[in-house]
């Protein structure tokens, strides 16, 4: 796509994008993490800024990607840090896009010193604690009147499909569960999506409409997602 073809249809709109995978420390040198590259979130932040938005990118430390031009970048490590950053940034944002892969669980305790094998304290398992659901928290807070500026909340779902159903089936259930306005569903597994430069999937809306997104670059995927966001903003939705 030619850069001069980018519409300025998000002029002055405040957009928060989260990107990358959170890391949950076990001790000062080890963490539980995931394979999110952050590329989709970065592509969204870059394009939203090109379309005129005032973008805050809340980026997991893991991404190692250069800051996109004209975007305010905040770095976080854990899901809990991500939650604090999102909750603060969402306060005056019209759009929040949760592209980050948030750890569902964290180690229940974090050792102050490096864990040593053979030590008396050597663990044979890792106790885990559930992290808060940040996306669901935003939807709940908006429903209670706590986010008056926020008009569009976008979630992501990376699904492999399983015996209960395919990726789209899981995506539909997730949209209903999360209560967000748009859910971007990606098919993952067997080297699909994570770290790649291309993506495909579906865009599911709370009103029941569904669009397939053709296979293409994460930048093209971003165009489709932001087109749906601007359509919702234009609707006077919420
Ligand atoms: N998410 C979040 N907080 C969490 C977990 C997920 O905000 N603790 C967000 C992600 O950023 C994403 C969406 O919720 O936008 C869906 O994440 P996903 O992991 O697919 O959803 P879960 O409800 O955790 O479901 P699953 O059991 O499939 O992991
Ligand atoms: Ca999850």
PDB file of C-alpha atoms and ligand atoms in Angstrom:
ATOM      1  CA  UNK A   1       0.000   0.000   0.000  1.00  0.00           C
ATOM      2  CA  UNK A   2       1.311   3.477  -0.868  1.00  0.00           C
ATOM      3  CA  UNK A   3       1.841   5.628   2.194  1.00  0.00           C
ATOM      4  CA  UNK A   4       0.099   8.572   0.508  1.00  0.00           C
ATOM      5  CA  UNK A   5      -3.020   6.355   0.283  1.00  0.00           C
ATOM      6  CA  UNK A   6      -3.362   6.184   4.074  1.00  0.00           C
ATOM      7  CA  UNK A   7      -6.532   8.062   5.125  1.00  0.00           C
ATOM      8  CA  UNK A   8      -6.317  10.530   8.027  1.00  0.00           C
ATOM      9  CA  UNK A   9      -9.523   9.124   9.487  1.00  0.00           C
ATOM     10  CA  UNK A  10      -8.234   8.798  13.072  1.00  0.00           C
ATOM     11  CA  UNK A  11      -7.152  12.446  13.366  1.00  0.00           C
ATOM     12  CA  UNK A  12      -6.887  13.349  17.041  1.00  0.00           C
ATOM     13  CA  UNK A  13      -8.396  10.054  18.227  1.00  0.00           C
ATOM     14  CA  UNK A  14      -6.599   8.707  21.288  1.00  0.00           C
ATOM     15  CA  UNK A  15      -5.693   5.070  20.759  1.00  0.00           C
ATOM     16  CA  UNK A  16      -4.002   2.694  23.212  1.00  0.00           C
ATOM     17  CA  UNK A  17      -2.372  -0.435  21.786  1.00  0.00           C
ATOM     18  CA  UNK A  18      -0.751  -3.203  23.832  1.00  0.00           C
ATOM     19  CA  UNK A  19       1.839  -5.458  22.219  1.00  0.00           C
ATOM     20  CA  UNK A  20       4.085  -8.405  22.904  1.00  0.00           C
ATOM     21  CA  UNK A  21       4.144 -11.111  25.514  1.00  0.00           C
ATOM     22  CA  UNK A  22       4.277 -10.491  29.241  1.00  0.00           C
ATOM     23  CA  UNK A  23       6.988 -12.122  31.358  1.00  0.00           C
ATOM     24  CA  UNK A  24       6.294 -13.422  34.837  1.00  0.00           C
ATOM     25  CA  UNK A  25       9.428 -13.768  36.966  1.00  0.00           C
ATOM     26  CA  UNK A  26      10.329 -16.933  38.871  1.00  0.00           C
ATOM     27  CA  UNK A  27      13.523 -15.441  40.264  1.00  0.00           C
ATOM     28  CA  UNK A  28      15.844 -12.579  39.232  1.00  0.00           C
ATOM     29  CA  UNK A  29      17.001 -14.413  36.096  1.00  0.00           C
ATOM     30  CA  UNK A  30      14.066 -16.570  34.967  1.00  0.00           C
ATOM     31  CA  UNK A  31      10.514 -15.996  33.821  1.00  0.00           C
ATOM     32  CA  UNK A  32       7.454 -17.664  32.325  1.00  0.00           C
ATOM     33  CA  UNK A  33       6.799 -16.159  28.924  1.00  0.00           C
ATOM     34  CA  UNK A  34       5.146 -16.786  25.579  1.00  0.00           C
ATOM     35  CA  UNK A  35       5.966 -16.611  21.893  1.00  0.00           C
ATOM     36  CA  UNK A  36       4.266 -13.340  20.994  1.00  0.00           C
ATOM     37  CA  UNK A  37       6.595 -11.231  18.833  1.00  0.00           C
ATOM     38  CA  UNK A  38       4.700  -7.962  19.279  1.00  0.00           C
ATOM     39  CA  UNK A  39       4.743  -7.356  15.509  1.00  0.00           C
ATOM     40  CA  UNK A  40       0.958  -7.125  15.099  1.00  0.00           C
ATOM     41  CA  UNK A  41       0.599  -4.596  17.926  1.00  0.00           C
ATOM     42  CA  UNK A  42       3.489  -2.515  16.599  1.00  0.00           C
ATOM     43  CA  UNK A  43       2.012  -2.565  13.085  1.00  0.00           C
ATOM     44  CA  UNK A  44      -1.314  -1.343  14.500  1.00  0.00           C
ATOM     45  CA  UNK A  45       0.330   1.426  16.508  1.00  0.00           C
ATOM     46  CA  UNK A  46       2.352   2.594  13.504  1.00  0.00           C
ATOM     47  CA  UNK A  47      -0.661   2.629  11.177  1.00  0.00           C
ATOM     48  CA  UNK A  48      -2.975   4.302  13.707  1.00  0.00           C
ATOM     49  CA  UNK A  49      -0.400   7.105  14.045  1.00  0.00           C
ATOM     50  CA  UNK A  50      -0.183   7.402  10.236  1.00  0.00           C
ATOM     51  CA  UNK A  51      -3.967   7.730  10.187  1.00  0.00           C
ATOM     52  CA  UNK A  52      -3.714  10.652  12.592  1.00  0.00           C
ATOM     53  CA  UNK A  53      -4.321   9.043  15.982  1.00  0.00           C
ATOM     54  CA  UNK A  54      -2.529  10.005  19.187  1.00  0.00           C
ATOM     55  CA  UNK A  55      -1.125   6.590  19.977  1.00  0.00           C
ATOM     56  CA  UNK A  56       0.175   5.137  23.222  1.00  0.00           C
ATOM     57  CA  UNK A  57       1.872   1.786  22.679  1.00  0.00           C
ATOM     58  CA  UNK A  58       2.229  -0.285  25.830  1.00  0.00           C
ATOM     59  CA  UNK A  59       4.925  -2.723  24.835  1.00  0.00           C
ATOM     60  CA  UNK A  60       6.179  -5.810  26.599  1.00  0.00           C
ATOM     61  CA  UNK A  61       9.918  -5.649  27.193  1.00  0.00           C
ATOM     62  CA  UNK A  62      10.331  -8.845  25.187  1.00  0.00           C
ATOM     63  CA  UNK A  63       9.606  -7.403  21.753  1.00  0.00           C
ATOM     64  CA  UNK A  64      12.966  -5.810  20.993  1.00  0.00           C
ATOM     65  CA  UNK A  65      11.321  -3.864  18.166  1.00  0.00           C
ATOM     66  CA  UNK A  66      12.202  -0.231  17.387  1.00  0.00           C
ATOM     67  CA  UNK A  67       9.697   2.400  18.522  1.00  0.00           C
ATOM     68  CA  UNK A  68       7.258   3.218  15.697  1.00  0.00           C
ATOM     69  CA  UNK A  69       7.430   6.857  14.532  1.00  0.00           C
ATOM     70  CA  UNK A  70       5.204   9.418  16.289  1.00  0.00           C
ATOM     71  CA  UNK A  71       4.016   6.932  18.919  1.00  0.00           C
ATOM     72  CA  UNK A  72       4.390   7.263  22.698  1.00  0.00           C
ATOM     73  CA  UNK A  73       5.892   3.986  23.938  1.00  0.00           C
ATOM     74  CA  UNK A  74       5.647   2.657  27.492  1.00  0.00           C
ATOM     75  CA  UNK A  75       7.532  -0.516  28.382  1.00  0.00           C
ATOM     76  CA  UNK A  76       6.168  -3.113  30.774  1.00  0.00           C
ATOM     77  CA  UNK A  77       7.244  -6.568  31.902  1.00  0.00           C
ATOM     78  CA  UNK A  78       4.548  -8.399  33.812  1.00  0.00           C
ATOM     79  CA  UNK A  79       0.780  -8.668  33.335  1.00  0.00           C
ATOM     80  CA  UNK A  80       0.336  -6.678  36.522  1.00  0.00           C
ATOM     81  CA  UNK A  81       2.479  -3.838  35.126  1.00  0.00           C
ATOM     82  CA  UNK A  82       0.530  -4.046  31.883  1.00  0.00           C
ATOM     83  CA  UNK A  83      -2.719  -3.723  33.810  1.00  0.00           C
ATOM     84  CA  UNK A  84      -1.562  -0.576  35.632  1.00  0.00           C
ATOM     85  CA  UNK A  85      -0.364   0.995  32.377  1.00  0.00           C
ATOM     86  CA  UNK A  86      -3.536   0.124  30.441  1.00  0.00           C
ATOM     87  CA  UNK A  87      -5.874   1.232  33.214  1.00  0.00           C
ATOM     88  CA  UNK A  88      -4.159   4.621  33.353  1.00  0.00           C
ATOM     89  CA  UNK A  89      -3.912   5.108  29.572  1.00  0.00           C
ATOM     90  CA  UNK A  90      -7.497   3.948  28.903  1.00  0.00           C
ATOM     91  CA  UNK A  91      -8.862   6.702  31.116  1.00  0.00           C
ATOM     92  CA  UNK A  92      -8.913   9.219  28.270  1.00  0.00           C
ATOM     93  CA  UNK A  93      -8.648   6.925  25.232  1.00  0.00           C
ATOM     94  CA  UNK A  94     -11.432   6.484  22.676  1.00  0.00           C
ATOM     95  CA  UNK A  95      -9.960   3.197  21.459  1.00  0.00           C
ATOM     96  CA  UNK A  96      -8.127   0.407  23.314  1.00  0.00           C
ATOM     97  CA  UNK A  97      -6.625  -2.458  21.330  1.00  0.00           C
ATOM     98  CA  UNK A  98      -5.413  -5.399  23.387  1.00  0.00           C
ATOM     99  CA  UNK A  99      -2.965  -7.128  21.049  1.00  0.00           C
ATOM    100  CA  UNK A 100      -0.647  -8.202  23.890  1.00  0.00           C
ATOM    101  CA  UNK A 101      -0.367 -11.864  24.846  1.00  0.00           C
ATOM    102  CA  UNK A 102      -1.029 -11.632  28.561  1.00  0.00           C
ATOM    103  CA  UNK A 103       0.143 -14.465  30.814  1.00  0.00           C
ATOM    104  CA  UNK A 104      -2.913 -16.144  32.322  1.00  0.00           C
ATOM    105  CA  UNK A 105      -0.883 -17.229  35.356  1.00  0.00           C
ATOM    106  CA  UNK A 106       2.172 -16.040  37.214  1.00  0.00           C
ATOM    107  CA  UNK A 107       4.390 -17.874  39.682  1.00  0.00           C
ATOM    108  CA  UNK A 108       2.738 -17.534  43.098  1.00  0.00           C
ATOM    109  CA  UNK A 109       6.034 -16.422  44.583  1.00  0.00           C
ATOM    110  CA  UNK A 110       9.129 -14.815  43.132  1.00  0.00           C
ATOM    111  CA  UNK A 111      12.407 -15.944  44.697  1.00  0.00           C
ATOM    112  CA  UNK A 112      14.617 -13.032  45.774  1.00  0.00           C
ATOM    113  CA  UNK A 113      17.774 -14.912  44.840  1.00  0.00           C
ATOM    114  CA  UNK A 114      18.491 -17.197  41.912  1.00  0.00           C
ATOM    115  CA  UNK A 115      17.086 -20.668  42.518  1.00  0.00           C
ATOM    116  CA  UNK A 116      19.866 -23.265  42.740  1.00  0.00           C
ATOM    117  CA  UNK A 117      19.565 -26.878  41.788  1.00  0.00           C
ATOM    118  CA  UNK A 118      20.453 -29.255  44.590  1.00  0.00           C
ATOM    119  CA  UNK A 119      19.559 -26.641  47.235  1.00  0.00           C
ATOM    120  CA  UNK A 120      17.236 -27.591  50.094  1.00  0.00           C
ATOM    121  CA  UNK A 121      14.690 -25.177  48.589  1.00  0.00           C
ATOM    122  CA  UNK A 122      14.820 -26.802  45.140  1.00  0.00           C
ATOM    123  CA  UNK A 123      11.204 -26.825  43.887  1.00  0.00           C
ATOM    124  CA  UNK A 124       9.680 -29.849  42.182  1.00  0.00           C
ATOM    125  CA  UNK A 125       6.792 -27.824  40.825  1.00  0.00           C
ATOM    126  CA  UNK A 126       5.817 -24.198  40.318  1.00  0.00           C
ATOM    127  CA  UNK A 127       2.761 -22.885  42.150  1.00  0.00           C
ATOM    128  CA  UNK A 128       0.776 -20.468  39.981  1.00  0.00           C
ATOM    129  CA  UNK A 129      -1.661 -17.626  40.631  1.00  0.00           C
ATOM    130  CA  UNK A 130      -4.232 -16.396  38.108  1.00  0.00           C
ATOM    131  CA  UNK A 131      -3.519 -12.976  36.601  1.00  0.00           C
ATOM    132  CA  UNK A 132      -6.395 -10.492  36.269  1.00  0.00           C
ATOM    133  CA  UNK A 133      -8.191 -10.393  32.908  1.00  0.00           C
ATOM    134  CA  UNK A 134      -7.297  -6.884  31.773  1.00  0.00           C
ATOM    135  CA  UNK A 135      -9.601  -6.834  28.735  1.00  0.00           C
ATOM    136  CA  UNK A 136     -12.582  -8.055  30.697  1.00  0.00           C
ATOM    137  CA  UNK A 137     -11.742  -5.531  33.416  1.00  0.00           C
ATOM    138  CA  UNK A 138     -11.898  -2.691  30.864  1.00  0.00           C
ATOM    139  CA  UNK A 139     -15.275  -3.854  29.545  1.00  0.00           C
ATOM    140  CA  UNK A 140     -16.642  -4.132  33.085  1.00  0.00           C
ATOM    141  CA  UNK A 141     -15.302  -0.711  34.038  1.00  0.00           C
ATOM    142  CA  UNK A 142     -16.821   0.887  30.942  1.00  0.00           C
ATOM    143  CA  UNK A 143     -20.137  -0.826  31.666  1.00  0.00           C
ATOM    144  CA  UNK A 144     -20.113   0.744  35.125  1.00  0.00           C
ATOM    145  CA  UNK A 145     -19.572   4.205  33.611  1.00  0.00           C
ATOM    146  CA  UNK A 146     -15.886   4.327  34.574  1.00  0.00           C
ATOM    147  CA  UNK A 147     -14.476   4.915  31.073  1.00  0.00           C
ATOM    148  CA  UNK A 148     -16.638   7.673  29.577  1.00  0.00           C
ATOM    149  CA  UNK A 149     -14.210   8.387  26.702  1.00  0.00           C
ATOM    150  CA  UNK A 150     -13.743   4.786  25.613  1.00  0.00           C
ATOM    151  CA  UNK A 151     -15.887   3.834  22.634  1.00  0.00           C
ATOM    152  CA  UNK A 152     -14.161   0.861  21.045  1.00  0.00           C
ATOM    153  CA  UNK A 153     -12.429  -1.999  22.859  1.00  0.00           C
ATOM    154  CA  UNK A 154     -10.688  -4.561  20.665  1.00  0.00           C
ATOM    155  CA  UNK A 155      -9.532  -7.994  21.823  1.00  0.00           C
ATOM    156  CA  UNK A 156      -7.349 -10.571  20.120  1.00  0.00           C
ATOM    157  CA  UNK A 157      -7.644 -14.327  20.226  1.00  0.00           C
ATOM    158  CA  UNK A 158      -4.927 -16.665  19.039  1.00  0.00           C
ATOM    159  CA  UNK A 159      -6.607 -20.046  18.713  1.00  0.00           C
ATOM    160  CA  UNK A 160      -5.391 -23.461  17.614  1.00  0.00           C
ATOM    161  CA  UNK A 161      -8.789 -25.168  17.535  1.00  0.00           C
ATOM    162  CA  UNK A 162      -9.227 -28.456  19.389  1.00  0.00           C
ATOM    163  CA  UNK A 163     -11.703 -31.303  19.929  1.00  0.00           C
ATOM    164  CA  UNK A 164     -14.362 -28.766  21.022  1.00  0.00           C
ATOM    165  CA  UNK A 165     -14.224 -26.805  17.777  1.00  0.00           C
ATOM    166  CA  UNK A 166     -12.134 -24.839  15.303  1.00  0.00           C
ATOM    167  CA  UNK A 167     -10.490 -21.460  15.847  1.00  0.00           C
ATOM    168  CA  UNK A 168     -13.589 -19.554  14.707  1.00  0.00           C
ATOM    169  CA  UNK A 169     -15.813 -21.478  17.117  1.00  0.00           C
ATOM    170  CA  UNK A 170     -13.499 -20.591  20.009  1.00  0.00           C
ATOM    171  CA  UNK A 171     -13.352 -16.986  18.793  1.00  0.00           C
ATOM    172  CA  UNK A 172     -17.141 -16.609  18.864  1.00  0.00           C
ATOM    173  CA  UNK A 173     -17.299 -17.978  22.388  1.00  0.00           C
ATOM    174  CA  UNK A 174     -14.469 -15.694  23.464  1.00  0.00           C
ATOM    175  CA  UNK A 175     -16.175 -12.590  22.041  1.00  0.00           C
ATOM    176  CA  UNK A 176     -19.296 -13.398  24.036  1.00  0.00           C
ATOM    177  CA  UNK A 177     -17.262 -14.048  27.176  1.00  0.00           C
ATOM    178  CA  UNK A 178     -15.117 -10.915  26.942  1.00  0.00           C
ATOM    179  CA  UNK A 179     -17.856  -8.492  25.902  1.00  0.00           C
ATOM    180  CA  UNK A 180     -15.519  -6.359  23.780  1.00  0.00           C
ATOM    181  CA  UNK A 181     -16.686  -4.595  20.596  1.00  0.00           C
ATOM    182  CA  UNK A 182     -14.369  -6.375  18.165  1.00  0.00           C
ATOM    183  CA  UNK A 183     -12.392  -9.585  18.414  1.00  0.00           C
ATOM    184  CA  UNK A 184      -9.554 -10.382  16.031  1.00  0.00           C
ATOM    185  CA  UNK A 185      -9.207 -14.146  15.701  1.00  0.00           C
ATOM    186  CA  UNK A 186      -5.940 -15.646  14.463  1.00  0.00           C
ATOM    187  CA  UNK A 187      -5.180 -19.263  13.789  1.00  0.00           C
ATOM    188  CA  UNK A 188      -1.974 -20.308  15.544  1.00  0.00           C
ATOM    189  CA  UNK A 189       0.065 -23.436  16.129  1.00  0.00           C
ATOM    190  CA  UNK A 190       2.590 -25.330  14.016  1.00  0.00           C
ATOM    191  CA  UNK A 191       4.611 -22.171  13.435  1.00  0.00           C
ATOM    192  CA  UNK A 192       1.644 -20.106  12.252  1.00  0.00           C
ATOM    193  CA  UNK A 193       1.594 -16.411  13.113  1.00  0.00           C
ATOM    194  CA  UNK A 194       4.039 -16.157  16.006  1.00  0.00           C
ATOM    195  CA  UNK A 195       6.989 -14.111  14.869  1.00  0.00           C
ATOM    196  CA  UNK A 196       5.930 -14.196  11.235  1.00  0.00           C
ATOM    197  CA  UNK A 197       5.373 -11.065   9.197  1.00  0.00           C
ATOM    198  CA  UNK A 198       2.004 -12.214   7.899  1.00  0.00           C
ATOM    199  CA  UNK A 199      -1.300 -13.124   9.445  1.00  0.00           C
ATOM    200  CA  UNK A 200      -4.876 -14.040   8.619  1.00  0.00           C
ATOM    201  CA  UNK A 201      -8.065 -14.594  10.528  1.00  0.00           C
ATOM    202  CA  UNK A 202     -11.490 -13.189  11.238  1.00  0.00           C
ATOM    203  CA  UNK A 203     -12.884  -9.973  12.634  1.00  0.00           C
ATOM    204  CA  UNK A 204     -15.883 -10.652  14.843  1.00  0.00           C
ATOM    205  CA  UNK A 205     -18.117  -7.776  15.975  1.00  0.00           C
ATOM    206  CA  UNK A 206     -20.335  -7.609  19.025  1.00  0.00           C
ATOM    207  CA  UNK A 207     -23.293  -6.976  16.678  1.00  0.00           C
ATOM    208  CA  UNK A 208     -22.756 -10.471  15.233  1.00  0.00           C
ATOM    209  CA  UNK A 209     -21.142  -9.453  11.951  1.00  0.00           C
ATOM    210  CA  UNK A 210     -18.104 -11.469  10.892  1.00  0.00           C
ATOM    211  CA  UNK A 211     -15.465 -10.743   8.271  1.00  0.00           C
ATOM    212  CA  UNK A 212     -12.693 -12.998   7.051  1.00  0.00           C
ATOM    213  CA  UNK A 213      -9.357 -11.210   6.768  1.00  0.00           C
ATOM    214  CA  UNK A 214      -7.378 -12.415   3.783  1.00  0.00           C
ATOM    215  CA  UNK A 215      -3.883 -13.696   4.311  1.00  0.00           C
ATOM    216  CA  UNK A 216      -1.432 -10.848   4.148  1.00  0.00           C
ATOM    217  CA  UNK A 217       1.025  -8.672   6.015  1.00  0.00           C
ATOM    218  CA  UNK A 218       0.442  -7.575   9.586  1.00  0.00           C
ATOM    219  CA  UNK A 219       0.196  -4.089   8.107  1.00  0.00           C
ATOM    220  CA  UNK A 220      -2.708  -5.188   5.875  1.00  0.00           C
ATOM    221  CA  UNK A 221      -4.307  -6.893   8.873  1.00  0.00           C
ATOM    222  CA  UNK A 222      -3.912  -3.594  10.741  1.00  0.00           C
ATOM    223  CA  UNK A 223      -5.694  -1.753   7.931  1.00  0.00           C
ATOM    224  CA  UNK A 224      -8.665  -4.122   8.171  1.00  0.00           C
ATOM    225  CA  UNK A 225      -8.795  -3.810  11.958  1.00  0.00           C
ATOM    226  CA  UNK A 226      -8.578   0.013  11.943  1.00  0.00           C
ATOM    227  CA  UNK A 227     -11.206   0.180   9.171  1.00  0.00           C
ATOM    228  CA  UNK A 228     -13.583  -1.674  11.500  1.00  0.00           C
ATOM    229  CA  UNK A 229     -12.618   0.577  14.412  1.00  0.00           C
ATOM    230  CA  UNK A 230     -13.324   3.754  12.426  1.00  0.00           C
ATOM    231  CA  UNK A 231     -16.652   2.282  11.257  1.00  0.00           C
ATOM    232  CA  UNK A 232     -17.642   1.758  14.907  1.00  0.00           C
ATOM    233  CA  UNK A 233     -16.499   5.269  15.843  1.00  0.00           C
ATOM    234  CA  UNK A 234     -18.521   6.672  12.939  1.00  0.00           C
ATOM    235  CA  UNK A 235     -21.637   4.788  14.048  1.00  0.00           C
ATOM    236  CA  UNK A 236     -21.754   6.804  17.231  1.00  0.00           C
ATOM    237  CA  UNK A 237     -21.523   3.352  18.741  1.00  0.00           C
ATOM    238  CA  UNK A 238     -21.778   3.038  22.559  1.00  0.00           C
TER     239      UNK A 238
HETATM  240  N1  LIG B   1      -6.220 -10.715  27.935  1.00  0.00           N
HETATM  241  C1  LIG B   1      -6.180  -9.832  28.976  1.00  0.00           C
HETATM  242  N2  LIG B   1      -5.819 -10.250  30.226  1.00  0.00           N
HETATM  243  C2  LIG B   1      -5.510 -11.545  30.445  1.00  0.00           C
HETATM  244  C3  LIG B   1      -5.576 -12.471  29.390  1.00  0.00           C
HETATM  245  C4  LIG B   1      -5.926 -12.020  28.135  1.00  0.00           C
HETATM  246  O1  LIG B   1      -6.467  -8.658  28.770  1.00  0.00           O
HETATM  247  N3  LIG B   1      -5.169 -11.929  31.676  1.00  0.00           N
HETATM  248  C5  LIG B   1      -6.639 -10.244  26.609  1.00  0.00           C
HETATM  249  C6  LIG B   1      -5.623 -10.421  25.508  1.00  0.00           C
HETATM  250  O2  LIG B   1      -4.801  -9.276  25.373  1.00  0.00           O
HETATM  251  C7  LIG B   1      -6.493 -10.623  24.280  1.00  0.00           C
HETATM  252  C8  LIG B   1      -7.748 -11.270  24.839  1.00  0.00           C
HETATM  253  O3  LIG B   1      -7.768 -10.978  26.241  1.00  0.00           O
HETATM  254  O4  LIG B   1      -6.871  -9.402  23.698  1.00  0.00           O
HETATM  255  C9  LIG B   1      -7.872 -12.721  24.643  1.00  0.00           C
HETATM  256  O5  LIG B   1      -6.755 -13.363  25.195  1.00  0.00           O
HETATM  257  P1  LIG B   1      -6.777 -14.937  25.304  1.00  0.00           P
HETATM  258  O6  LIG B   1      -5.548 -15.404  25.976  1.00  0.00           O
HETATM  259  O7  LIG B   1      -7.106 -15.482  23.952  1.00  0.00           O
HETATM  260  O8  LIG B   1      -8.076 -15.119  26.231  1.00  0.00           O
HETATM  261  P2  LIG B   1      -8.298 -15.938  27.567  1.00  0.00           P
HETATM  262  O9  LIG B   1      -9.586 -15.423  28.136  1.00  0.00           O
HETATM  263  O10 LIG B   1      -7.097 -15.890  28.424  1.00  0.00           O
HETATM  264  O11 LIG B   1      -8.604 -17.375  27.032  1.00  0.00           O
HETATM  265  P3  LIG B   1      -7.664 -18.684  26.883  1.00  0.00           P
HETATM  266  O12 LIG B   1      -8.147 -19.605  27.938  1.00  0.00           O
HETATM  267  O13 LIG B   1      -7.988 -19.179  25.484  1.00  0.00           O
HETATM  268  O14 LIG B   1      -6.233 -18.291  27.026  1.00  0.00           O
HETATM  269 CA1  LIG B   2      -5.011 -16.554  27.787  1.00  0.00          CA
END
